[in-house]
Amino acid sequence: MVKRNPNMAKLTAGYLFPEINRRKREYLQKNPGVKIISLGIGNTTEPLTPHVVEGLHHEVDRLSTREGYSGYGDEQGISDFRAQLAAKLYGGIVKGDEVFISDGAKCDIARLQTMFGSEVSIAVQDPSYPVYVDGSVIAGVTGSYDQSRSQFDKIVYMKCCLENDFFPDLDNQPRTDLIYFCSPNNPTGAVASREQLKKLVDFARKNRSIIIFDAAYSEYISDKSLPKTIFEIDGAREVAIEVSSFSKPSGFTGVRLGWTVVPDQLKFEDGTPVRNDWNRIMTTLFNGASNIAQYGGMAALEDEGLAEMKSLVSYYMENAAIIKKALDARGLVTCGGINAPYVWAHFPGRKSWDVFSEILEKCQIVTTPGSGFGPAGEGFVRFSAFGHREDFVEAIKRLEAL
Ligand code: PGU
């Protein structure tokens, strides 16, 4: 018999989104034929846009000829694409060879967790995208279990709530090796201001920590005063890695394409550039993003592609406005939904899973319970803005039953 990896046994429950699906299926078994509206998982619904499709087709056609065919490519991605990405999405503040193309942000987070290993301590925003904690636990980042707090001692939860504007009280946080930070935030929809990110960078510099900045929703920022990347902040190049993705801005959730920026200046304690180890991880554990997806990504960075990205983002953001308005009208306190595709609704004194069940039963709408993102998410429910417009129009009618 093979011994089970003990870290797997340390995970608290199943991964959040399959659990939500399980409950949805269970509801459908009991109520066959009911049309459920899914505002749960942040999964894109609108078709790929024409210019991007052209880019994908073009590469498929090229691969179907003997002259044009190519097999494995550079593990780090097509160098032209890396340079384009640095220029178009970062305005040149990062270099092409600091950008590593991948099959998505989630996969890069897992590989970063492999790179940093089990010896590190981590801090996460509470609530946060469950992969930061679950992936770290799988990688062995636990330490001993503190029964009184129901938490592992190598994992620090930085409370982000209404009272602190969803930005952690850094003056009272202990030092950790890594700090996961997501802005625009999943699930709260909060976007850190320039001043807040400066505080975060200064905190990391003081503590010699590394920030893993998740910018998967950066294209949803329309307010020009808000930073879209951590690298807009002075000093970030010495303390931050950024992961990001084409999933949400270009609808590549199924196509799969993302990237990670590791700046040259970022070093480990012994002076080794983090970039070297990241290159070693990518060349060893990854074989390059699909060449078809990369050509789709390149098309997305051309002027027509960027214009399409803008209109796709606007479409989802109108959904966000529709749902936010309806929830506000019901007297609920909501956050997010302005520069982020999630609306975070407060149900004071209630358990998130109870609210989830009530919304499912009364409105046939699937949401995501806030407690699935961390202890401070209790009492909240997340509404995703990813869906067809007609479903949002229908959803707000159904919410009247709440
Ligand atoms: N980072 C954040 C903050 C996310 O919310 C998501 C997706 C990803 C990364 C994944 O990016 P990829 O490039 O597509 O890998 N979050 C969704 C989907 C759930 C999931 O398990 O990824 C959500 O509903 O939270």
Tab-separated table of C-alpha atoms and ligand atoms in Angstrom:
chain	number	residue	atom	x	y	z
A	1	MET	CA	0.000	0.000	0.000
A	2	VAL	CA	1.108	3.554	-0.677
A	3	LYS	CA	1.124	6.052	2.147
A	4	ARG	CA	-1.109	9.020	1.534
A	5	ASN	CA	0.660	12.378	1.342
A	6	PRO	CA	-0.070	13.683	4.858
A	7	ASN	CA	-0.449	17.223	3.513
A	8	MET	CA	-3.501	16.125	1.546
A	9	ALA	CA	-5.113	15.007	4.781
A	10	LYS	CA	-4.500	18.470	6.254
A	11	LEU	CA	-6.798	20.172	3.750
A	12	THR	CA	-9.931	21.228	5.561
A	13	ALA	CA	-12.524	20.166	2.987
A	14	GLY	CA	-12.950	19.611	-0.732
A	15	TYR	CA	-12.056	22.475	-3.070
A	16	LEU	CA	-14.722	25.164	-2.823
A	17	PHE	CA	-16.097	25.223	-6.366
A	18	PRO	CA	-16.673	21.468	-6.845
A	19	GLU	CA	-18.488	21.555	-3.484
A	20	ILE	CA	-20.773	24.303	-4.789
A	21	ASN	CA	-21.441	22.250	-7.918
A	22	ARG	CA	-22.251	19.240	-5.793
A	23	ARG	CA	-24.875	21.231	-3.881
A	24	LYS	CA	-26.269	22.604	-7.140
A	25	ARG	CA	-26.612	19.050	-8.557
A	26	GLU	CA	-28.237	17.878	-5.340
A	27	TYR	CA	-30.773	20.714	-5.576
A	28	LEU	CA	-31.492	19.836	-9.212
A	29	GLN	CA	-32.043	16.188	-8.343
A	30	LYS	CA	-34.695	17.234	-5.859
A	31	ASN	CA	-36.133	19.899	-8.160
A	32	PRO	CA	-35.774	18.562	-11.702
A	33	GLY	CA	-36.327	20.976	-14.556
A	34	VAL	CA	-35.653	24.121	-12.546
A	35	LYS	CA	-33.511	26.658	-14.409
A	36	ILE	CA	-30.669	27.639	-12.146
A	37	ILE	CA	-28.775	30.869	-12.741
A	38	SER	CA	-25.118	30.489	-11.872
A	39	LEU	CA	-23.497	33.550	-10.354
A	40	GLY	CA	-21.129	31.295	-8.449
A	41	ILE	CA	-17.790	30.443	-10.006
A	42	GLY	CA	-16.118	33.279	-11.886
A	43	ASN	CA	-16.321	31.552	-15.237
A	44	THR	CA	-16.553	33.546	-18.459
A	45	THR	CA	-19.598	32.975	-20.666
A	46	GLU	CA	-19.279	35.206	-23.722
A	47	PRO	CA	-17.719	33.961	-26.973
A	48	LEU	CA	-14.151	34.654	-27.957
A	49	THR	CA	-13.896	37.941	-29.844
A	50	PRO	CA	-13.311	38.102	-33.633
A	51	HIS	CA	-9.739	39.391	-33.774
A	52	VAL	CA	-8.603	36.893	-31.157
A	53	VAL	CA	-10.346	34.088	-33.053
A	54	GLU	CA	-8.482	35.175	-36.178
A	55	GLY	CA	-5.192	34.882	-34.277
A	56	LEU	CA	-6.096	31.401	-33.045
A	57	HIS	CA	-7.232	30.259	-36.516
A	58	HIS	CA	-4.161	31.625	-38.146
A	59	GLU	CA	-1.941	29.554	-35.893
A	60	VAL	CA	-4.048	26.418	-36.406
A	61	ASP	CA	-3.673	26.895	-40.170
A	62	ARG	CA	0.061	27.424	-39.848
A	63	LEU	CA	0.431	24.265	-37.758
A	64	SER	CA	-1.403	22.299	-40.399
A	65	THR	CA	1.337	22.854	-42.950
A	66	ARG	CA	4.695	21.094	-43.052
A	67	GLU	CA	6.570	24.382	-43.336
A	68	GLY	CA	4.660	26.114	-40.582
A	69	TYR	CA	4.424	23.268	-38.117
A	70	SER	CA	6.208	23.618	-34.800
A	71	GLY	CA	6.244	21.302	-31.811
A	72	TYR	CA	7.474	22.209	-28.363
A	73	GLY	CA	8.405	25.842	-28.072
A	74	ASP	CA	10.396	27.779	-25.504
A	75	GLU	CA	9.078	26.906	-22.045
A	76	GLN	CA	9.060	30.603	-21.138
A	77	GLY	CA	6.852	31.509	-24.108
A	78	ILE	CA	7.337	33.037	-27.561
A	79	SER	CA	9.840	35.850	-27.102
A	80	ASP	CA	7.942	38.298	-29.321
A	81	PHE	CA	4.830	37.682	-27.256
A	82	ARG	CA	6.716	38.243	-24.002
A	83	ALA	CA	8.056	41.530	-25.336
A	84	GLN	CA	4.596	42.594	-26.580
A	85	LEU	CA	3.053	41.788	-23.229
A	86	ALA	CA	5.673	43.820	-21.368
A	87	ALA	CA	5.123	46.744	-23.730
A	88	LYS	CA	1.320	46.696	-24.060
A	89	LEU	CA	0.138	45.660	-20.609
A	90	TYR	CA	2.999	47.060	-18.536
A	91	GLY	CA	3.921	50.103	-20.619
A	92	GLY	CA	7.522	48.912	-20.570
A	93	ILE	CA	7.962	48.983	-16.767
A	94	VAL	CA	8.858	45.294	-16.935
A	95	LYS	CA	11.059	43.615	-19.545
A	96	GLY	CA	10.032	40.856	-21.923
A	97	ASP	CA	12.476	38.392	-20.427
A	98	GLU	CA	10.964	38.971	-16.978
A	99	VAL	CA	7.599	37.748	-18.333
A	100	PHE	CA	7.047	33.978	-18.323
A	101	ILE	CA	4.038	32.804	-20.358
A	102	SER	CA	1.999	29.942	-18.945
A	103	ASP	CA	-1.247	28.000	-19.040
A	104	GLY	CA	-2.872	30.251	-16.441
A	105	ALA	CA	-2.500	32.045	-13.143
A	106	LYS	CA	-3.771	29.163	-11.013
A	107	CYS	CA	-1.179	26.801	-12.473
A	108	ASP	CA	1.565	29.401	-11.941
A	109	ILE	CA	0.527	29.841	-8.311
A	110	ALA	CA	0.911	26.073	-7.825
A	111	ARG	CA	4.349	26.118	-9.450
A	112	LEU	CA	5.392	29.091	-7.301
A	113	GLN	CA	4.345	27.053	-4.271
A	114	THR	CA	6.554	24.213	-5.504
A	115	MET	CA	9.434	26.652	-5.997
A	116	PHE	CA	9.187	28.176	-2.518
A	117	GLY	CA	8.784	24.769	-0.887
A	118	SER	CA	7.538	23.808	2.534
A	119	GLU	CA	9.925	25.842	4.692
A	120	VAL	CA	8.303	29.234	4.133
A	121	SER	CA	5.641	31.006	6.138
A	122	ILE	CA	2.844	32.802	4.313
A	123	ALA	CA	0.270	35.531	4.828
A	124	VAL	CA	-2.985	35.791	2.920
A	125	GLN	CA	-5.731	38.365	2.805
A	126	ASP	CA	-8.713	36.984	4.670
A	127	PRO	CA	-10.896	36.335	2.692
A	128	SER	CA	-8.904	35.270	-0.369
A	129	TYR	CA	-8.822	32.997	-3.425
A	130	PRO	CA	-8.651	29.517	-1.823
A	131	VAL	CA	-5.693	28.349	-3.935
A	132	TYR	CA	-3.209	30.420	-1.896
A	133	VAL	CA	-3.906	28.497	1.301
A	134	ASP	CA	-4.917	25.113	-0.113
A	135	GLY	CA	-1.982	25.034	-2.538
A	136	SER	CA	0.412	26.020	0.242
A	137	VAL	CA	-0.922	23.276	2.514
A	138	ILE	CA	-0.451	20.741	-0.293
A	139	ALA	CA	3.131	22.012	-0.679
A	140	GLY	CA	3.648	21.347	3.034
A	141	VAL	CA	3.413	24.895	4.386
A	142	THR	CA	1.688	24.177	7.657
A	143	GLY	CA	3.787	23.951	10.810
A	144	SER	CA	1.809	22.899	13.829
A	145	TYR	CA	-1.940	23.210	14.126
A	146	ASP	CA	-3.201	25.795	16.573
A	147	GLN	CA	-6.454	24.334	17.933
A	148	SER	CA	-7.567	27.576	19.559
A	149	ARG	CA	-7.497	29.465	16.249
A	150	SER	CA	-8.214	26.424	14.037
A	151	GLN	CA	-5.244	27.516	11.944
A	152	PHE	CA	-1.777	26.314	10.962
A	153	ASP	CA	0.924	28.452	12.524
A	154	LYS	CA	2.818	29.051	9.267
A	155	ILE	CA	-0.250	30.615	7.700
A	156	VAL	CA	-1.234	34.115	8.762
A	157	TYR	CA	-4.701	35.414	7.899
A	158	MET	CA	-4.732	39.179	7.369
A	159	LYS	CA	-8.258	40.260	8.098
A	160	CYS	CA	-9.865	42.374	5.382
A	161	CYS	CA	-13.301	43.632	6.322
A	162	LEU	CA	-15.692	46.543	6.001
A	163	GLU	CA	-14.070	48.248	8.998
A	164	ASN	CA	-10.587	48.399	7.475
A	165	ASP	CA	-11.622	49.150	3.893
A	166	PHE	CA	-10.585	45.581	3.011
A	167	PHE	CA	-6.923	46.478	3.475
A	168	PRO	CA	-5.038	44.625	6.237
A	169	ASP	CA	-3.717	46.354	9.304
A	170	LEU	CA	-0.041	45.901	8.377
A	171	ASP	CA	1.207	47.631	11.540
A	172	ASN	CA	-0.042	44.656	13.503
A	173	GLN	CA	0.908	41.814	11.163
A	174	PRO	CA	3.752	39.444	11.966
A	175	ARG	CA	6.517	38.928	9.408
A	176	THR	CA	6.050	36.074	6.940
A	177	ASP	CA	8.258	34.973	4.048
A	178	LEU	CA	5.530	35.275	1.449
A	179	ILE	CA	2.527	37.581	1.236
A	180	TYR	CA	-0.233	36.699	-1.208
A	181	PHE	CA	-2.103	39.793	-2.272
A	182	CYS	CA	-4.865	40.017	-4.866
A	183	SER	CA	-6.117	43.309	-6.313
A	184	PRO	CA	-8.763	43.745	-7.706
A	185	ASN	CA	-9.646	41.302	-5.042
A	186	ASN	CA	-11.373	37.998	-5.345
A	187	PRO	CA	-13.783	37.705	-3.551
A	188	THR	CA	-14.359	41.187	-2.050
A	189	GLY	CA	-14.009	43.230	-5.227
A	190	ALA	CA	-11.850	45.722	-3.302
A	191	VAL	CA	-9.075	47.426	-5.252
A	192	ALA	CA	-6.009	48.633	-3.380
A	193	SER	CA	-5.105	52.276	-3.909
A	194	ARG	CA	-1.610	53.419	-4.804
A	195	GLU	CA	-1.023	54.485	-1.175
A	196	GLN	CA	-2.177	51.116	0.121
A	197	LEU	CA	0.073	49.197	-2.270
A	198	LYS	CA	2.968	51.473	-1.329
A	199	LYS	CA	2.355	50.490	2.309
A	200	LEU	CA	2.360	46.835	1.308
A	201	VAL	CA	5.601	47.167	-0.660
A	202	ASP	CA	7.269	49.080	2.205
A	203	PHE	CA	6.090	46.394	4.642
A	204	ALA	CA	7.604	43.669	2.456
A	205	ARG	CA	10.848	45.611	2.044
A	206	LYS	CA	11.157	46.157	5.785
A	207	ASN	CA	10.550	42.467	6.482
A	208	ARG	CA	12.440	41.169	3.446
A	209	SER	CA	9.360	39.256	2.396
A	210	ILE	CA	8.201	38.442	-1.123
A	211	ILE	CA	4.768	39.540	-2.340
A	212	ILE	CA	2.949	37.222	-4.742
A	213	PHE	CA	0.655	39.721	-6.379
A	214	ASP	CA	-2.346	38.274	-8.206
A	215	ALA	CA	-3.481	40.687	-10.900
A	216	ALA	CA	-5.895	38.322	-12.679
A	217	TYR	CA	-8.594	41.036	-12.702
A	218	SER	CA	-6.428	44.088	-13.455
A	219	GLU	CA	-8.205	44.835	-16.743
A	220	TYR	CA	-11.407	45.363	-14.757
A	221	ILE	CA	-9.981	48.556	-13.265
A	222	SER	CA	-11.477	51.533	-15.039
A	223	ASP	CA	-10.530	54.165	-12.445
A	224	LYS	CA	-7.275	55.586	-13.794
A	225	SER	CA	-6.029	56.538	-10.323
A	226	LEU	CA	-5.893	52.876	-9.230
A	227	PRO	CA	-2.745	50.837	-9.916
A	228	LYS	CA	-3.173	47.930	-12.338
A	229	THR	CA	0.099	46.253	-11.451
A	230	ILE	CA	2.261	46.125	-8.333
A	231	PHE	CA	5.176	47.264	-10.491
A	232	GLU	CA	3.681	50.763	-10.666
A	233	ILE	CA	4.840	51.059	-7.052
A	234	ASP	CA	8.385	52.225	-6.289
A	235	GLY	CA	10.518	49.473	-4.827
A	236	ALA	CA	8.187	46.642	-5.934
A	237	ARG	CA	10.785	45.190	-8.287
A	238	GLU	CA	12.854	44.096	-5.288
A	239	VAL	CA	9.999	42.395	-3.445
A	240	ALA	CA	7.264	41.254	-5.803
A	241	ILE	CA	6.252	38.611	-8.297
A	242	GLU	CA	3.068	39.179	-10.298
A	243	VAL	CA	0.795	36.469	-11.680
A	244	SER	CA	-1.870	37.303	-14.206
A	245	SER	CA	-4.039	35.836	-16.910
A	246	PHE	CA	-5.974	36.173	-20.152
A	247	SER	CA	-8.834	34.203	-18.565
A	248	LYS	CA	-10.952	37.074	-17.349
A	249	PRO	CA	-10.123	39.920	-19.792
A	250	SER	CA	-10.222	37.825	-22.987
A	251	GLY	CA	-12.419	34.892	-22.023
A	252	PHE	CA	-9.494	32.431	-22.056
A	253	THR	CA	-10.753	30.438	-19.041
A	254	GLY	CA	-10.930	27.374	-21.297
A	255	VAL	CA	-8.268	28.341	-23.839
A	256	ARG	CA	-5.735	28.678	-20.958
A	257	LEU	CA	-3.111	31.403	-21.067
A	258	GLY	CA	-1.491	33.396	-18.289
A	259	TRP	CA	1.841	34.765	-17.212
A	260	THR	CA	4.121	35.521	-14.297
A	261	VAL	CA	6.488	38.462	-14.011
A	262	VAL	CA	9.653	37.853	-11.998
A	263	PRO	CA	11.834	40.967	-11.948
A	264	ASP	CA	15.611	40.687	-12.245
A	265	GLN	CA	16.181	42.461	-8.930
A	266	LEU	CA	14.247	39.950	-6.838
A	267	LYS	CA	16.716	37.810	-4.866
A	268	PHE	CA	16.689	35.033	-2.300
A	269	GLU	CA	18.580	35.419	0.977
A	270	ASP	CA	21.684	33.785	-0.529
A	271	GLY	CA	21.716	36.223	-3.439
A	272	THR	CA	20.294	33.818	-6.040
A	273	PRO	CA	17.966	35.667	-8.407
A	274	VAL	CA	14.441	34.282	-7.954
A	275	ARG	CA	14.131	34.531	-11.728
A	276	ASN	CA	16.790	31.789	-12.119
A	277	ASP	CA	14.846	29.357	-9.958
A	278	TRP	CA	11.594	30.267	-11.662
A	279	ASN	CA	13.233	29.577	-15.020
A	280	ARG	CA	14.406	26.212	-13.651
A	281	ILE	CA	10.876	25.394	-12.435
A	282	MET	CA	9.262	26.360	-15.733
A	283	THR	CA	11.778	24.492	-17.879
A	284	THR	CA	11.501	21.413	-15.665
A	285	LEU	CA	7.821	21.239	-14.744
A	286	PHE	CA	6.205	23.010	-17.692
A	287	ASN	CA	6.553	22.525	-21.421
A	288	GLY	CA	5.324	25.864	-22.658
A	289	ALA	CA	1.833	27.273	-23.169
A	290	SER	CA	-0.058	26.032	-26.227
A	291	ASN	CA	1.315	27.757	-29.319
A	292	ILE	CA	-2.281	28.243	-30.518
A	293	ALA	CA	-3.239	29.990	-27.268
A	294	GLN	CA	-0.151	32.186	-27.472
A	295	TYR	CA	-1.068	33.407	-30.948
A	296	GLY	CA	-4.550	34.131	-29.619
A	297	GLY	CA	-2.893	36.102	-26.828
A	298	MET	CA	-0.763	38.020	-29.292
A	299	ALA	CA	-3.879	38.952	-31.252
A	300	ALA	CA	-5.467	40.109	-27.995
A	301	LEU	CA	-2.591	42.548	-27.528
A	302	GLU	CA	-3.001	44.131	-30.959
A	303	ASP	CA	-5.111	47.289	-31.160
A	304	GLU	CA	-8.244	45.435	-32.337
A	305	GLY	CA	-7.713	42.816	-29.631
A	306	LEU	CA	-7.300	45.425	-26.909
A	307	ALA	CA	-10.495	47.159	-28.066
A	308	GLU	CA	-12.337	43.831	-27.925
A	309	MET	CA	-10.942	43.199	-24.448
A	310	LYS	CA	-12.340	46.553	-23.325
A	311	SER	CA	-15.813	45.802	-24.612
A	312	LEU	CA	-15.843	42.290	-23.136
A	313	VAL	CA	-14.822	43.712	-19.757
A	314	SER	CA	-17.521	46.418	-20.062
A	315	TYR	CA	-20.134	43.766	-20.764
A	316	TYR	CA	-19.335	41.902	-17.547
A	317	MET	CA	-19.036	45.152	-15.608
A	318	GLU	CA	-22.566	46.127	-16.687
A	319	ASN	CA	-23.701	42.797	-15.224
A	320	ALA	CA	-21.890	43.730	-12.025
A	321	ALA	CA	-23.703	47.078	-11.917
A	322	ILE	CA	-27.079	45.370	-12.476
A	323	ILE	CA	-26.632	42.892	-9.639
A	324	LYS	CA	-25.087	45.435	-7.279
A	325	LYS	CA	-27.980	47.850	-7.816
A	326	ALA	CA	-30.519	45.108	-7.122
A	327	LEU	CA	-28.782	44.010	-3.940
A	328	ASP	CA	-28.359	47.583	-2.721
A	329	ALA	CA	-32.063	48.151	-3.361
A	330	ARG	CA	-32.812	45.256	-1.027
A	331	GLY	CA	-30.986	47.137	1.715
A	332	LEU	CA	-27.892	44.962	1.701
A	333	VAL	CA	-24.430	46.379	2.195
A	334	THR	CA	-22.370	45.476	-0.864
A	335	CYS	CA	-18.763	46.094	-1.872
A	336	GLY	CA	-16.892	45.606	-5.120
A	337	GLY	CA	-18.549	45.455	-8.510
A	338	ILE	CA	-17.080	48.789	-9.608
A	339	ASN	CA	-13.497	48.040	-10.648
A	340	ALA	CA	-13.878	44.297	-10.156
A	341	PRO	CA	-16.265	41.635	-11.485
A	342	TYR	CA	-17.403	40.451	-8.053
A	343	VAL	CA	-20.012	41.886	-5.716
A	344	TRP	CA	-19.492	41.023	-2.068
A	345	ALA	CA	-22.760	41.186	-0.160
A	346	HIS	CA	-23.054	41.293	3.602
A	347	PHE	CA	-25.664	39.282	5.508
A	348	PRO	CA	-24.816	40.272	9.090
A	349	GLY	CA	-25.218	37.586	11.705
A	350	ARG	CA	-25.876	34.860	9.122
A	351	LYS	CA	-23.761	31.866	8.114
A	352	SER	CA	-22.613	32.151	4.488
A	353	TRP	CA	-23.626	28.578	3.608
A	354	ASP	CA	-27.122	29.217	5.033
A	355	VAL	CA	-27.464	32.324	2.870
A	356	PHE	CA	-26.133	30.324	-0.105
A	357	SER	CA	-28.860	27.704	0.474
A	358	GLU	CA	-31.576	30.281	0.966
A	359	ILE	CA	-30.685	32.083	-2.292
A	360	LEU	CA	-30.568	28.744	-4.101
A	361	GLU	CA	-33.928	27.626	-2.747
A	362	LYS	CA	-35.838	30.905	-3.004
A	363	CYS	CA	-34.282	32.346	-6.158
A	364	GLN	CA	-32.657	29.345	-7.889
A	365	ILE	CA	-29.437	31.354	-8.052
A	366	VAL	CA	-26.048	29.858	-7.260
A	367	THR	CA	-23.648	32.171	-5.432
A	368	THR	CA	-20.395	31.519	-3.603
A	369	PRO	CA	-20.462	31.463	0.207
A	370	GLY	CA	-17.981	33.932	1.663
A	371	SER	CA	-16.735	31.554	4.335
A	372	GLY	CA	-15.235	29.406	1.551
A	373	PHE	CA	-12.643	32.170	1.105
A	374	GLY	CA	-11.540	32.316	4.734
A	375	PRO	CA	-12.898	32.939	8.238
A	376	ALA	CA	-13.440	36.673	7.658
A	377	GLY	CA	-15.720	35.802	4.724
A	378	GLU	CA	-18.354	34.433	7.109
A	379	GLY	CA	-21.587	36.376	6.781
A	380	PHE	CA	-20.855	37.337	3.171
A	381	VAL	CA	-21.844	35.896	-0.189
A	382	ARG	CA	-20.061	36.550	-3.493
A	383	PHE	CA	-21.999	37.287	-6.691
A	384	SER	CA	-20.002	36.834	-9.883
A	385	ALA	CA	-20.574	39.205	-12.815
A	386	PHE	CA	-19.695	36.499	-15.347
A	387	GLY	CA	-22.856	35.430	-17.151
A	388	HIS	CA	-25.233	36.237	-19.971
A	389	ARG	CA	-27.068	39.560	-19.669
A	390	GLU	CA	-30.494	37.935	-19.820
A	391	ASP	CA	-29.599	35.814	-16.809
A	392	PHE	CA	-28.771	38.929	-14.806
A	393	VAL	CA	-32.034	40.557	-15.839
A	394	GLU	CA	-33.846	37.416	-14.702
A	395	ALA	CA	-31.722	37.136	-11.530
A	396	ILE	CA	-32.678	40.561	-10.244
A	397	LYS	CA	-36.372	39.658	-10.620
A	398	ARG	CA	-35.804	36.450	-8.711
A	399	LEU	CA	-33.909	38.240	-5.946
A	400	GLU	CA	-37.147	39.957	-4.996
A	401	ALA	CA	-38.137	36.669	-3.379
A	402	LEU	CA	-35.290	37.039	-0.910
B	1	PGU	N1	-6.427	34.202	-9.604
B	1	PGU	C1	-7.593	34.627	-9.089
B	1	PGU	C2	-7.598	35.680	-8.064
B	1	PGU	C3	-8.795	34.039	-9.515
B	1	PGU	O1	-9.946	34.448	-8.986
B	1	PGU	C4	-8.774	33.021	-10.484
B	1	PGU	C5	-10.039	32.344	-10.930
B	1	PGU	C6	-7.538	32.636	-11.007
B	1	PGU	C7	-6.376	33.250	-10.532
B	1	PGU	C8	-7.421	31.588	-12.052
B	1	PGU	O2	-6.868	32.104	-13.229
B	1	PGU	P1	-6.506	31.196	-14.463
B	1	PGU	O3	-5.560	32.025	-15.250
B	1	PGU	O4	-7.759	30.907	-15.207
B	1	PGU	O5	-5.850	29.952	-13.957
B	1	PGU	N2	-11.032	32.279	-9.950
B	1	PGU	C9	-12.375	31.836	-10.269
B	1	PGU	C10	-12.400	30.407	-10.744
B	1	PGU	C11	-12.214	29.385	-9.694
B	1	PGU	C12	-10.900	28.674	-9.725
B	1	PGU	O6	-10.812	27.645	-9.074
B	1	PGU	O7	-9.940	29.149	-10.351
B	1	PGU	C13	-13.289	32.069	-9.077
B	1	PGU	O8	-14.505	31.919	-9.224
B	1	PGU	O9	-12.815	32.429	-7.992
